[in-house]
mmCIF file of C-alpha atoms in Angstrom:
data_model
loop_
_atom_site.group_PDB
_atom_site.id
_atom_site.type_symbol
_atom_site.label_atom_id
_atom_site.label_comp_id
_atom_site.label_asym_id
_atom_site.label_seq_id
_atom_site.Cartn_x
_atom_site.Cartn_y
_atom_site.Cartn_z
ATOM 1 C CA MET A 228 96.113 129.392 86.698
ATOM 2 C CA PRO A 229 99.154 127.428 87.711
ATOM 3 C CA CYS A 230 101.170 125.610 85.151
ATOM 4 C CA VAL A 231 100.060 122.029 84.607
ATOM 5 C CA GLU A 232 102.613 119.696 83.033
ATOM 6 C CA MET A 233 102.701 116.047 82.081
ATOM 7 C CA LEU A 234 106.119 114.704 82.569
ATOM 8 C CA PRO A 235 108.003 111.253 82.480
ATOM 9 C CA LEU A 236 108.758 110.152 86.104
ATOM 10 C CA GLY A 237 111.903 108.361 87.409
ATOM 11 C CA HIS A 238 113.492 107.237 90.619
ATOM 12 C CA HIS A 239 113.743 110.890 91.851
ATOM 13 C CA ASP A 240 109.976 110.921 91.957
ATOM 14 C CA VAL A 241 109.280 107.742 93.743
ATOM 15 C CA ASP A 242 108.758 109.168 97.127
ATOM 16 C CA GLU A 243 106.055 111.595 95.924
ATOM 17 C CA MET A 244 104.364 108.696 94.040
ATOM 18 C CA VAL A 245 104.471 106.638 97.227
ATOM 19 C CA ALA A 246 103.000 109.548 99.323
ATOM 20 C CA ILE A 247 100.081 109.836 96.895
ATOM 21 C CA GLU A 248 99.546 106.035 96.764
ATOM 22 C CA GLN A 249 99.459 105.752 100.546
ATOM 23 C CA GLY A 250 96.973 108.752 100.789
ATOM 24 C CA VAL A 251 94.436 107.304 98.391
ATOM 25 C CA PHE A 252 94.597 103.492 98.520
ATOM 26 C CA PRO A 253 93.812 101.203 101.442
ATOM 27 C CA TYR A 254 96.281 98.548 100.138
ATOM 28 C CA PRO A 255 99.001 100.824 98.354
ATOM 29 C CA TRP A 256 101.873 99.822 96.143
ATOM 30 C CA THR A 257 105.042 99.826 98.115
ATOM 31 C CA ARG A 258 108.186 101.842 97.285
ATOM 32 C CA GLY A 259 109.720 98.701 95.913
ATOM 33 C CA ASN A 260 106.831 98.291 93.446
ATOM 34 C CA PHE A 261 107.474 101.651 92.003
ATOM 35 C CA VAL A 262 111.296 101.133 91.944
ATOM 36 C CA ASP A 263 110.849 97.749 90.133
ATOM 37 C CA SER A 264 108.464 99.175 87.645
ATOM 38 C CA ILE A 265 110.803 101.887 86.694
ATOM 39 C CA ASP A 266 113.814 99.450 86.736
ATOM 40 C CA SER A 267 111.832 97.198 84.453
ATOM 41 C CA GLY A 268 111.381 100.054 81.846
ATOM 42 C CA TYR A 269 107.730 100.559 82.385
ATOM 43 C CA SER A 270 106.396 104.004 81.451
ATOM 44 C CA ALA A 271 105.774 106.239 84.320
ATOM 45 C CA TRP A 272 104.291 109.662 83.926
ATOM 46 C CA GLY A 273 103.079 112.327 86.312
ATOM 47 C CA CYS A 274 100.981 115.341 86.311
ATOM 48 C CA ARG A 275 102.575 118.508 88.145
ATOM 49 C CA VAL A 276 100.862 121.672 89.042
ATOM 50 C CA ALA A 277 103.180 124.432 89.881
ATOM 51 C CA GLY A 278 105.847 121.705 90.586
ATOM 52 C CA GLU A 279 103.594 119.611 92.844
ATOM 53 C CA LEU A 280 103.040 115.941 91.868
ATOM 54 C CA VAL A 281 99.285 115.509 91.766
ATOM 55 C CA GLY A 282 98.941 112.381 90.071
ATOM 56 C CA TYR A 283 100.806 109.501 88.202
ATOM 57 C CA PHE A 284 100.302 106.372 86.188
ATOM 58 C CA VAL A 285 102.581 103.232 85.444
ATOM 59 C CA LEU A 286 102.075 101.615 82.157
ATOM 60 C CA MET A 287 103.557 98.316 80.900
ATOM 61 C CA ILE A 288 103.770 97.825 77.166
ATOM 62 C CA ALA A 289 104.163 94.277 75.709
ATOM 63 C CA VAL A 290 104.283 93.941 71.882
ATOM 64 C CA ASP A 291 100.904 95.363 70.812
ATOM 65 C CA GLU A 292 99.028 95.499 74.161
ATOM 66 C CA ALA A 293 99.476 97.938 77.056
ATOM 67 C CA HIS A 294 98.515 97.303 80.665
ATOM 68 C CA LEU A 295 97.813 100.249 82.937
ATOM 69 C CA LEU A 296 99.345 98.870 86.197
ATOM 70 C CA ASN A 297 98.582 101.881 88.473
ATOM 71 C CA ILE A 298 97.071 105.303 88.298
ATOM 72 C CA GLY A 299 96.476 107.689 91.271
ATOM 73 C CA VAL A 300 95.590 111.253 92.010
ATOM 74 C CA LEU A 301 96.317 113.055 95.200
ATOM 75 C CA GLY A 302 93.133 113.142 97.329
ATOM 76 C CA LYS A 303 92.797 116.866 97.641
ATOM 77 C CA ARG A 304 93.032 117.047 93.747
ATOM 78 C CA GLN A 305 90.529 114.334 92.825
ATOM 79 C CA ARG A 306 87.496 115.383 90.790
ATOM 80 C CA MET A 307 89.484 118.167 89.216
ATOM 81 C CA GLY A 308 90.110 116.556 85.835
ATOM 82 C CA PHE A 309 93.664 115.169 86.547
ATOM 83 C CA GLY A 310 92.517 111.550 86.301
ATOM 84 C CA THR A 311 91.210 112.320 82.931
ATOM 85 C CA ARG A 312 94.490 114.107 81.876
ATOM 86 C CA LEU A 313 96.449 111.074 83.251
ATOM 87 C CA LEU A 314 94.304 108.513 81.446
ATOM 88 C CA ARG A 315 94.533 110.551 78.120
ATOM 89 C CA CYS A 316 98.352 110.487 78.541
ATOM 90 C CA ALA A 317 98.534 106.797 79.238
ATOM 91 C CA MET A 318 96.368 105.992 76.181
ATOM 92 C CA SER A 319 98.509 108.252 73.968
ATOM 93 C CA THR A 320 101.730 106.821 75.388
ATOM 94 C CA ALA A 321 100.456 103.275 74.666
ATOM 95 C CA ARG A 322 99.306 104.229 71.155
ATOM 96 C CA GLN A 323 102.592 105.899 70.250
ATOM 97 C CA ALA A 324 104.408 102.650 71.528
ATOM 98 C CA GLY A 325 102.399 100.553 68.983
ATOM 99 C CA ALA A 326 99.695 99.148 71.324
ATOM 100 C CA SER A 327 96.317 98.642 69.790
ATOM 101 C CA GLY A 328 94.589 98.082 73.182
ATOM 102 C CA LEU A 329 94.976 98.979 76.739
ATOM 103 C CA LEU A 330 94.035 96.646 79.654
ATOM 104 C CA LEU A 331 93.445 97.589 83.341
ATOM 105 C CA GLU A 332 92.070 96.005 86.578
ATOM 106 C CA VAL A 333 89.587 97.974 88.719
ATOM 107 C CA ARG A 334 87.668 97.198 91.912
ATOM 108 C CA PRO A 335 83.921 96.867 91.292
ATOM 109 C CA SER A 336 83.420 99.165 94.289
ATOM 110 C CA ASN A 337 85.455 101.922 92.709
ATOM 111 C CA GLU A 338 82.470 103.606 91.079
ATOM 112 C CA SER A 339 84.239 106.893 90.152
ATOM 113 C CA ALA A 340 87.066 105.103 88.412
ATOM 114 C CA LEU A 341 84.606 102.786 86.586
ATOM 115 C CA ALA A 342 82.701 105.878 85.394
ATOM 116 C CA LEU A 343 85.839 107.447 84.060
ATOM 117 C CA TYR A 344 87.030 104.260 82.228
ATOM 118 C CA ARG A 345 83.656 103.652 80.664
ATOM 119 C CA GLN A 346 83.677 107.346 79.418
ATOM 120 C CA PHE A 347 86.833 106.394 77.553
ATOM 121 C CA GLY A 348 85.246 103.414 75.985
ATOM 122 C CA PHE A 349 86.596 100.650 78.292
ATOM 123 C CA ARG A 350 84.523 97.531 78.411
ATOM 124 C CA GLN A 351 84.682 94.580 80.660
ATOM 125 C CA ILE A 352 86.333 91.541 79.089
ATOM 126 C CA GLY A 353 87.003 89.514 82.322
ATOM 127 C CA LEU A 354 86.959 89.017 86.046
ATOM 128 C CA ARG A 355 89.841 88.230 88.446
ATOM 129 C CA ARG A 356 88.517 86.492 91.463
ATOM 130 C CA ASP A 357 89.711 87.541 94.914
ATOM 131 C CA TYR A 358 92.219 90.018 93.295
ATOM 132 C CA TYR A 359 92.293 92.865 95.662
ATOM 133 C CA PRO A 360 92.718 92.655 99.489
ATOM 134 C CA LEU A 361 90.037 93.915 101.850
ATOM 135 C CA ALA A 362 90.132 94.328 105.518
ATOM 136 C CA ASP A 363 87.694 91.232 105.922
ATOM 137 C CA GLY A 364 88.620 89.170 102.886
ATOM 138 C CA ARG A 365 89.054 89.879 99.129
ATOM 139 C CA GLU A 366 87.485 91.638 96.403
ATOM 140 C CA ASP A 367 87.369 90.656 92.668
ATOM 141 C CA ALA A 368 88.819 92.784 90.003
ATOM 142 C CA LEU A 369 87.105 93.737 86.662
ATOM 143 C CA VAL A 370 89.329 93.434 83.770
ATOM 144 C CA LEU A 371 88.537 96.210 81.264
ATOM 145 C CA ARG A 372 89.987 96.774 77.792
ATOM 146 C CA CYS A 373 89.857 99.742 75.527
ATOM 147 C CA GLU A 374 90.715 99.734 71.752
ATOM 148 C CA LEU A 375 93.068 102.626 71.273
ATOM 149 C CA GLY A 376 91.818 103.425 67.831
ATOM 150 C CA ARG A 377 88.478 104.288 69.381
ATOM 151 C CA ILE A 378 89.068 106.717 72.110
ATOM 152 C CA ARG A 379 85.855 108.624 72.981
ATOM 153 C CA ALA A 380 86.754 111.193 75.713
#
């Protein structure tokens, strides 16, 4: 079995992050979004398998609350447990930074992501109308939150 590592990411990883992002999201973050996040001091971590970046997350921590801004897994590596590893790492990173809760937005149509988040105890706390772009309009975002003291998965 190849070596699987969770590592902090920086500017030298942005091209790989962008490549994954463009391959899995219809309206991906830009290179500038990733660079700005790293420049702002947000926590960026990745999962590497035998050196290949297979997934990443970007996490913003503000006082005692964390916000998962982005998480993505390489298309050919989805449904292999990497999303779970990344989410666990994001929750641990947030908790170590003193956050008591973790927020995120997700498309209601992203059933696989919703199932993963619910497995970890995330609950809907709000709705952002017309948050995500679509080819023929906009899609709402579900705002989910998890208490970091009560991690289930």
